[in-house]
Amino acid sequence: MSKIAVVTDSNSGITQERAKELGIYVLPMPFFIDGELYLEDITLTQEQFYEKLRADSDISTSQPSPGNVMELWESVLKEYDEIVCIPMSSGLSSTCETAMSIAREYKGKVYVVDNQRISVTQEQSVYDAMYLRDKGMCAEEIKNILEKEKLQASIYITVDTLKYLKKGGRIPPAAAAIGTVLNLKPVLQIQGEKLDAFAKVRGWKAAKKTMLNAIEKDLNERFADVKEDIILGMAYTCSKEEAMEWKQEIMNRFPGYEFLEAPLSLSVSCHIGPGAMAVTCIKKVSR
């Protein structure tokens, strides 16, 4: 039986330390801040990132270079026969497409999953890959199952400020100014490829209620037949204290579910800023 390694990137929220505990590999995402290159969770902590974001530093996201990807894969293949690679959603970055292109050179040793996920939904795909591997499936079978179920997840996000959506060109400056005056909170969603608008409400209380109602609708409709396989989760760019209060709200509304939590991917945080909260529901691979 082939020895299979699982590789993901830091958009999954899995830290280098956690990766060692799990026996997997995490490729750090690169960021250019004021012209200097930083690597997530290697030379750039969450705290440093938000400090620079609040200071209006010039921050741009990037993708791992082909050389860095190949260096990691070749190191892993010294110990393993095959790799299942789970990058961030192809709709949010060209990282996945680049990895697929590079994988062709490895002639069936590396299988890149076009997973359409990020943050805790991507993290769950890593756990699913590990489970399928431990059941004895080969890398190609794992890839096929994960891609078949890739859209079985939802993320709803609300932001604390419209500043970063305006800065990234996602909303016009005039709309951002009016929204700030009226205390409008956009609720965004990731279901598959992109970060899209979902709703617009006034105030945090209404935004949280909208997100929780959206999750309830998903549970009762999209996932009605597979509720036993559903995991709930949350991601955040707010303080740990605020995040724990949000977690409690989610668990009070939906008791009894398995739960994942993590700071939101810095690649998404660039576009939405500090203070944001997200809630997710994810179908795990049936046990």
GROMACS .gro file of C-alpha atoms in nm:
model
  287
    1MET     CA    1   0.000   0.000   0.000
    2SER     CA    2   0.131   0.346  -0.092
    3LYS     CA    3   0.248   0.577   0.183
    4ILE     CA    4   0.047   0.899   0.133
    5ALA     CA    5   0.130   1.248   0.265
    6VAL     CA    6  -0.125   1.526   0.306
    7VAL     CA    7  -0.011   1.877   0.214
    8THR     CA    8  -0.213   2.198   0.249
    9ASP     CA    9  -0.139   2.570   0.282
   10SER     CA   10  -0.169   2.815   0.569
   11ASN     CA   11  -0.507   2.937   0.438
   12SER     CA   12  -0.645   2.628   0.612
   13GLY     CA   13  -0.568   2.792   0.947
   14ILE     CA   14  -0.351   2.495   1.041
   15THR     CA   15  -0.032   2.625   1.201
   16GLN     CA   16   0.313   2.477   1.152
   17GLU     CA   17   0.303   2.350   1.510
   18ARG     CA   18  -0.036   2.184   1.459
   19ALA     CA   19   0.083   2.035   1.130
   20LYS     CA   20   0.366   1.858   1.311
   21GLU     CA   21   0.118   1.716   1.562
   22LEU     CA   22  -0.103   1.589   1.277
   23GLY     CA   23   0.186   1.456   1.069
   24ILE     CA   24   0.098   1.673   0.768
   25TYR     CA   25   0.269   1.959   0.581
   26VAL     CA   26   0.160   2.323   0.553
   27LEU     CA   27   0.298   2.553   0.285
   28PRO     CA   28   0.311   2.911   0.423
   29MET     CA   29   0.139   3.179   0.216
   30PRO     CA   30   0.359   3.477   0.121
   31PHE     CA   31   0.267   3.843   0.176
   32PHE     CA   32   0.442   4.158   0.062
   33ILE     CA   33   0.421   4.428   0.327
   34ASP     CA   34   0.571   4.764   0.235
   35GLY     CA   35   0.775   4.581  -0.029
   36GLU     CA   36   0.916   4.319   0.208
   37LEU     CA   37   0.834   3.947   0.179
   38TYR     CA   38   0.679   3.770   0.479
   39LEU     CA   39   0.566   3.408   0.520
   40GLU     CA   40   0.251   3.334   0.723
   41ASP     CA   41   0.326   3.166   1.056
   42ILE     CA   42   0.699   3.162   0.971
   43THR     CA   43   0.813   3.526   0.964
   44LEU     CA   44   0.466   3.680   1.009
   45THR     CA   45   0.242   3.624   1.311
   46GLN     CA   46  -0.129   3.707   1.326
   47GLU     CA   47  -0.050   3.990   1.568
   48GLN     CA   48   0.216   4.141   1.341
   49PHE     CA   49  -0.014   4.120   1.039
   50TYR     CA   50  -0.300   4.309   1.208
   51GLU     CA   51  -0.061   4.563   1.354
   52LYS     CA   52   0.061   4.642   1.002
   53LEU     CA   53  -0.292   4.632   0.860
   54ARG     CA   54  -0.414   4.887   1.115
   55ALA     CA   55  -0.110   5.103   1.040
   56ASP     CA   56  -0.222   5.119   0.675
   57SER     CA   57   0.089   4.941   0.550
   58ASP     CA   58   0.091   4.847   0.184
   59ILE     CA   59  -0.010   4.477   0.200
   60SER     CA   60  -0.054   4.249  -0.098
   61THR     CA   61  -0.122   3.878  -0.112
   62SER     CA   62   0.083   3.647  -0.327
   63GLN     CA   63   0.115   3.273  -0.390
   64PRO     CA   64   0.398   3.032  -0.310
   65SER     CA   65   0.656   3.028  -0.586
   66PRO     CA   66   0.677   2.715  -0.805
   67GLY     CA   67   1.026   2.663  -0.664
   68ASN     CA   68   0.900   2.661  -0.304
   69VAL     CA   69   0.616   2.423  -0.394
   70MET     CA   70   0.852   2.181  -0.569
   71GLU     CA   71   1.106   2.202  -0.287
   72LEU     CA   72   0.841   2.096  -0.034
   73TRP     CA   73   0.698   1.820  -0.254
   74GLU     CA   74   1.039   1.675  -0.335
   75SER     CA   75   1.131   1.672   0.033
   76VAL     CA   76   0.804   1.496   0.120
   77LEU     CA   77   0.841   1.240  -0.162
   78LYS     CA   78   1.169   1.122  -0.013
   79GLU     CA   79   0.960   0.969   0.265
   80TYR     CA   80   0.620   0.915   0.095
   81ASP     CA   81   0.503   0.752  -0.229
   82GLU     CA   82   0.220   0.995  -0.308
   83ILE     CA   83   0.095   1.340  -0.205
   84VAL     CA   84  -0.260   1.468  -0.170
   85CYS     CA   85  -0.230   1.848  -0.193
   86ILE     CA   86  -0.522   2.063  -0.070
   87PRO     CA   87  -0.465   2.432  -0.157
   88MET     CA   88  -0.706   2.720  -0.105
   89SER     CA   89  -1.005   2.764  -0.336
   90SER     CA   90  -0.916   2.812  -0.703
   91GLY     CA   91  -1.179   3.089  -0.712
   92LEU     CA   92  -0.989   3.297  -0.457
   93SER     CA   93  -0.633   3.248  -0.579
   94SER     CA   94  -0.430   3.104  -0.866
   95THR     CA   95  -0.239   2.891  -0.613
   96CYS     CA   96  -0.447   2.582  -0.699
   97GLU     CA   97  -0.404   2.622  -1.074
   98THR     CA   98  -0.028   2.666  -1.034
   99ALA     CA   99  -0.005   2.355  -0.816
  100MET     CA  100  -0.202   2.152  -1.072
  101SER     CA  101   0.033   2.264  -1.346
  102ILE     CA  102   0.340   2.170  -1.142
  103ALA     CA  103   0.186   1.833  -1.044
  104ARG     CA  104   0.189   1.720  -1.409
  105GLU     CA  105   0.566   1.699  -1.384
  106TYR     CA  106   0.537   1.446  -1.102
  107LYS     CA  107   0.368   1.181  -1.318
  108GLY     CA  108   0.097   1.052  -1.085
  109LYS     CA  109   0.279   1.107  -0.756
  110VAL     CA  110   0.104   1.433  -0.663
  111TYR     CA  111  -0.275   1.480  -0.673
  112VAL     CA  112  -0.394   1.839  -0.629
  113VAL     CA  113  -0.751   1.877  -0.502
  114ASP     CA  114  -0.949   2.165  -0.656
  115ASN     CA  115  -1.127   2.195  -0.327
  116GLN     CA  116  -1.312   2.531  -0.346
  117ARG     CA  117  -1.260   2.585   0.026
  118ILE     CA  118  -1.070   2.809   0.267
  119SER     CA  119  -1.021   2.851   0.642
  120VAL     CA  120  -1.199   2.593   0.862
  121THR     CA  121  -1.379   2.439   0.563
  122GLN     CA  122  -1.038   2.373   0.405
  123GLU     CA  123  -0.914   2.246   0.742
  124GLN     CA  124  -1.196   1.989   0.750
  125SER     CA  125  -1.093   1.870   0.403
  126VAL     CA  126  -0.748   1.798   0.545
  127TYR     CA  127  -0.903   1.585   0.821
  128ASP     CA  128  -1.120   1.410   0.561
  129ALA     CA  129  -0.812   1.333   0.351
  130MET     CA  130  -0.634   1.188   0.655
  131TYR     CA  131  -0.939   0.974   0.736
  132LEU     CA  132  -0.967   0.840   0.380
  133ARG     CA  133  -0.594   0.771   0.369
  134ASP     CA  134  -0.612   0.578   0.694
  135LYS     CA  135  -0.900   0.374   0.548
  136GLY     CA  136  -0.658   0.258   0.281
  137MET     CA  137  -0.756   0.475  -0.015
  138CYS     CA  138  -0.496   0.586  -0.268
  139ALA     CA  139  -0.422   0.951  -0.343
  140GLU     CA  140  -0.632   0.957  -0.661
  141GLU     CA  141  -0.935   0.813  -0.479
  142ILE     CA  142  -0.899   1.072  -0.202
  143LYS     CA  143  -0.880   1.354  -0.459
  144ASN     CA  144  -1.194   1.230  -0.636
  145ILE     CA  145  -1.399   1.206  -0.315
  146LEU     CA  146  -1.292   1.549  -0.188
  147GLU     CA  147  -1.372   1.711  -0.522
  148LYS     CA  148  -1.709   1.537  -0.538
  149GLU     CA  149  -1.803   1.687  -0.199
  150LYS     CA  150  -1.615   2.018  -0.226
  151LEU     CA  151  -1.927   2.239  -0.241
  152GLN     CA  152  -2.081   2.081   0.069
  153ALA     CA  153  -1.983   2.376   0.289
  154SER     CA  154  -2.090   2.735   0.362
  155ILE     CA  155  -1.914   3.035   0.513
  156TYR     CA  156  -2.097   3.355   0.614
  157ILE     CA  157  -1.889   3.658   0.719
  158THR     CA  158  -1.965   4.004   0.851
  159VAL     CA  159  -1.716   4.286   0.887
  160ASP     CA  160  -1.647   4.551   1.147
  161THR     CA  161  -1.551   4.822   0.900
  162LEU     CA  162  -1.613   4.891   0.532
  163LYS     CA  163  -1.266   5.043   0.495
  164TYR     CA  164  -1.097   4.732   0.359
  165LEU     CA  165  -1.377   4.634   0.121
  166LYS     CA  166  -1.352   4.988  -0.019
  167LYS     CA  167  -0.972   4.969  -0.035
  168GLY     CA  168  -0.990   4.643  -0.229
  169GLY     CA  169  -1.243   4.785  -0.474
  170ARG     CA  170  -1.525   4.554  -0.361
  171ILE     CA  171  -1.754   4.848  -0.278
  172PRO     CA  172  -1.744   5.206  -0.418
  173PRO     CA  173  -1.613   5.484  -0.188
  174ALA     CA  174  -1.955   5.658  -0.184
  175ALA     CA  175  -2.131   5.337  -0.077
  176ALA     CA  176  -1.871   5.283   0.195
  177ALA     CA  177  -1.920   5.638   0.327
  178ILE     CA  178  -2.300   5.603   0.337
  179GLY     CA  179  -2.274   5.254   0.488
  180THR     CA  180  -2.048   5.380   0.765
  181VAL     CA  181  -2.285   5.664   0.854
  182LEU     CA  182  -2.586   5.429   0.857
  183ASN     CA  183  -2.398   5.152   1.044
  184LEU     CA  184  -2.462   4.909   0.759
  185LYS     CA  185  -2.302   4.566   0.793
  186PRO     CA  186  -2.260   4.360   0.477
  187VAL     CA  187  -2.292   3.985   0.522
  188LEU     CA  188  -2.067   3.805   0.275
  189GLN     CA  189  -2.065   3.440   0.178
  190ILE     CA  190  -1.820   3.186   0.043
  191GLN     CA  191  -1.995   2.888  -0.113
  192GLY     CA  192  -1.750   2.748  -0.360
  193GLU     CA  193  -1.541   2.978  -0.569
  194LYS     CA  194  -1.578   3.337  -0.455
  195LEU     CA  195  -1.640   3.586  -0.178
  196ASP     CA  196  -1.986   3.723  -0.266
  197ALA     CA  197  -2.242   3.959  -0.116
  198PHE     CA  198  -2.522   3.785   0.074
  199ALA     CA  199  -2.715   4.055   0.262
  200LYS     CA  200  -2.691   4.410   0.399
  201VAL     CA  201  -2.826   4.491   0.745
  202ARG     CA  202  -2.791   4.758   1.016
  203GLY     CA  203  -2.571   4.679   1.314
  204TRP     CA  204  -2.386   4.381   1.458
  205LYS     CA  205  -2.692   4.223   1.619
  206ALA     CA  206  -2.877   4.205   1.286
  207ALA     CA  207  -2.565   4.082   1.106
  208LYS     CA  208  -2.515   3.796   1.352
  209LYS     CA  209  -2.882   3.702   1.332
  210THR     CA  210  -2.867   3.700   0.950
  211MET     CA  211  -2.567   3.466   0.954
  212LEU     CA  212  -2.721   3.229   1.205
  213ASN     CA  213  -3.049   3.223   1.009
  214ALA     CA  214  -2.852   3.141   0.694
  215ILE     CA  215  -2.684   2.848   0.868
  216GLU     CA  216  -3.021   2.725   0.998
  217LYS     CA  217  -3.160   2.738   0.643
  218ASP     CA  218  -2.863   2.538   0.514
  219LEU     CA  219  -2.904   2.277   0.788
  220ASN     CA  220  -3.276   2.240   0.720
  221GLU     CA  221  -3.255   2.243   0.342
  222ARG     CA  222  -2.916   2.179   0.178
  223PHE     CA  223  -2.796   1.941   0.448
  224ALA     CA  224  -3.126   1.803   0.574
  225ASP     CA  225  -3.041   1.447   0.472
  226VAL     CA  226  -2.685   1.445   0.607
  227LYS     CA  227  -2.713   1.627   0.940
  228GLU     CA  228  -2.522   1.349   1.117
  229ASP     CA  229  -2.218   1.438   0.901
  230ILE     CA  230  -2.233   1.815   0.958
  231ILE     CA  231  -1.971   2.008   1.152
  232LEU     CA  232  -2.020   2.372   1.252
  233GLY     CA  233  -1.741   2.619   1.292
  234MET     CA  234  -1.634   2.977   1.312
  235ALA     CA  235  -1.347   3.194   1.198
  236TYR     CA  236  -1.262   3.547   1.301
  237THR     CA  237  -1.037   3.849   1.277
  238CYS     CA  238  -1.177   4.001   1.598
  239SER     CA  239  -1.029   3.965   1.946
  240LYS     CA  240  -1.019   3.625   2.115
  241GLU     CA  241  -1.271   3.744   2.373
  242GLU     CA  242  -1.521   3.855   2.107
  243ALA     CA  243  -1.460   3.532   1.917
  244MET     CA  244  -1.543   3.321   2.223
  245GLU     CA  245  -1.867   3.515   2.274
  246TRP     CA  246  -1.956   3.454   1.910
  247LYS     CA  247  -1.874   3.083   1.948
  248GLN     CA  248  -2.110   3.062   2.244
  249GLU     CA  249  -2.389   3.228   2.045
  250ILE     CA  250  -2.346   2.973   1.767
  251MET     CA  251  -2.338   2.677   2.006
  252ASN     CA  252  -2.642   2.804   2.196
  253ARG     CA  253  -2.837   2.830   1.870
  254PHE     CA  254  -2.715   2.493   1.737
  255PRO     CA  255  -2.626   2.263   2.028
  256GLY     CA  256  -2.480   1.917   1.984
  257TYR     CA  257  -2.264   1.968   1.674
  258GLU     CA  258  -1.893   1.904   1.637
  259PHE     CA  259  -1.716   2.240   1.617
  260LEU     CA  260  -1.406   2.384   1.447
  261GLU     CA  261  -1.260   2.727   1.516
  262ALA     CA  262  -0.963   2.929   1.393
  263PRO     CA  263  -0.852   3.281   1.312
  264LEU     CA  264  -0.961   3.364   0.957
  265SER     CA  265  -0.704   3.318   0.681
  266LEU     CA  266  -0.484   3.623   0.637
  267SER     CA  267  -0.548   3.608   0.262
  268VAL     CA  268  -0.916   3.684   0.331
  269SER     CA  269  -0.836   3.919   0.621
  270CYS     CA  270  -0.650   4.149   0.381
  271HIS     CA  271  -0.982   4.223   0.210
  272ILE     CA  272  -1.215   4.244   0.510
  273GLY     CA  273  -0.995   4.384   0.787
  274PRO     CA  274  -0.986   4.327   1.165
  275GLY     CA  275  -1.299   4.275   1.374
  276ALA     CA  276  -1.476   4.035   1.137
  277MET     CA  277  -1.668   3.721   1.236
  278ALA     CA  278  -1.768   3.417   1.032
  279VAL     CA  279  -1.979   3.107   1.086
  280THR     CA  280  -1.957   2.788   0.880
  281CYS     CA  281  -2.126   2.457   0.827
  282ILE     CA  282  -1.936   2.175   0.663
  283LYS     CA  283  -2.026   1.824   0.558
  284LYS     CA  284  -1.748   1.588   0.655
  285VAL     CA  285  -1.685   1.269   0.462
  286SER     CA  286  -1.927   1.004   0.590
  287ARG     CA  287  -1.771   0.784   0.858
   0.00000   0.00000   0.00000
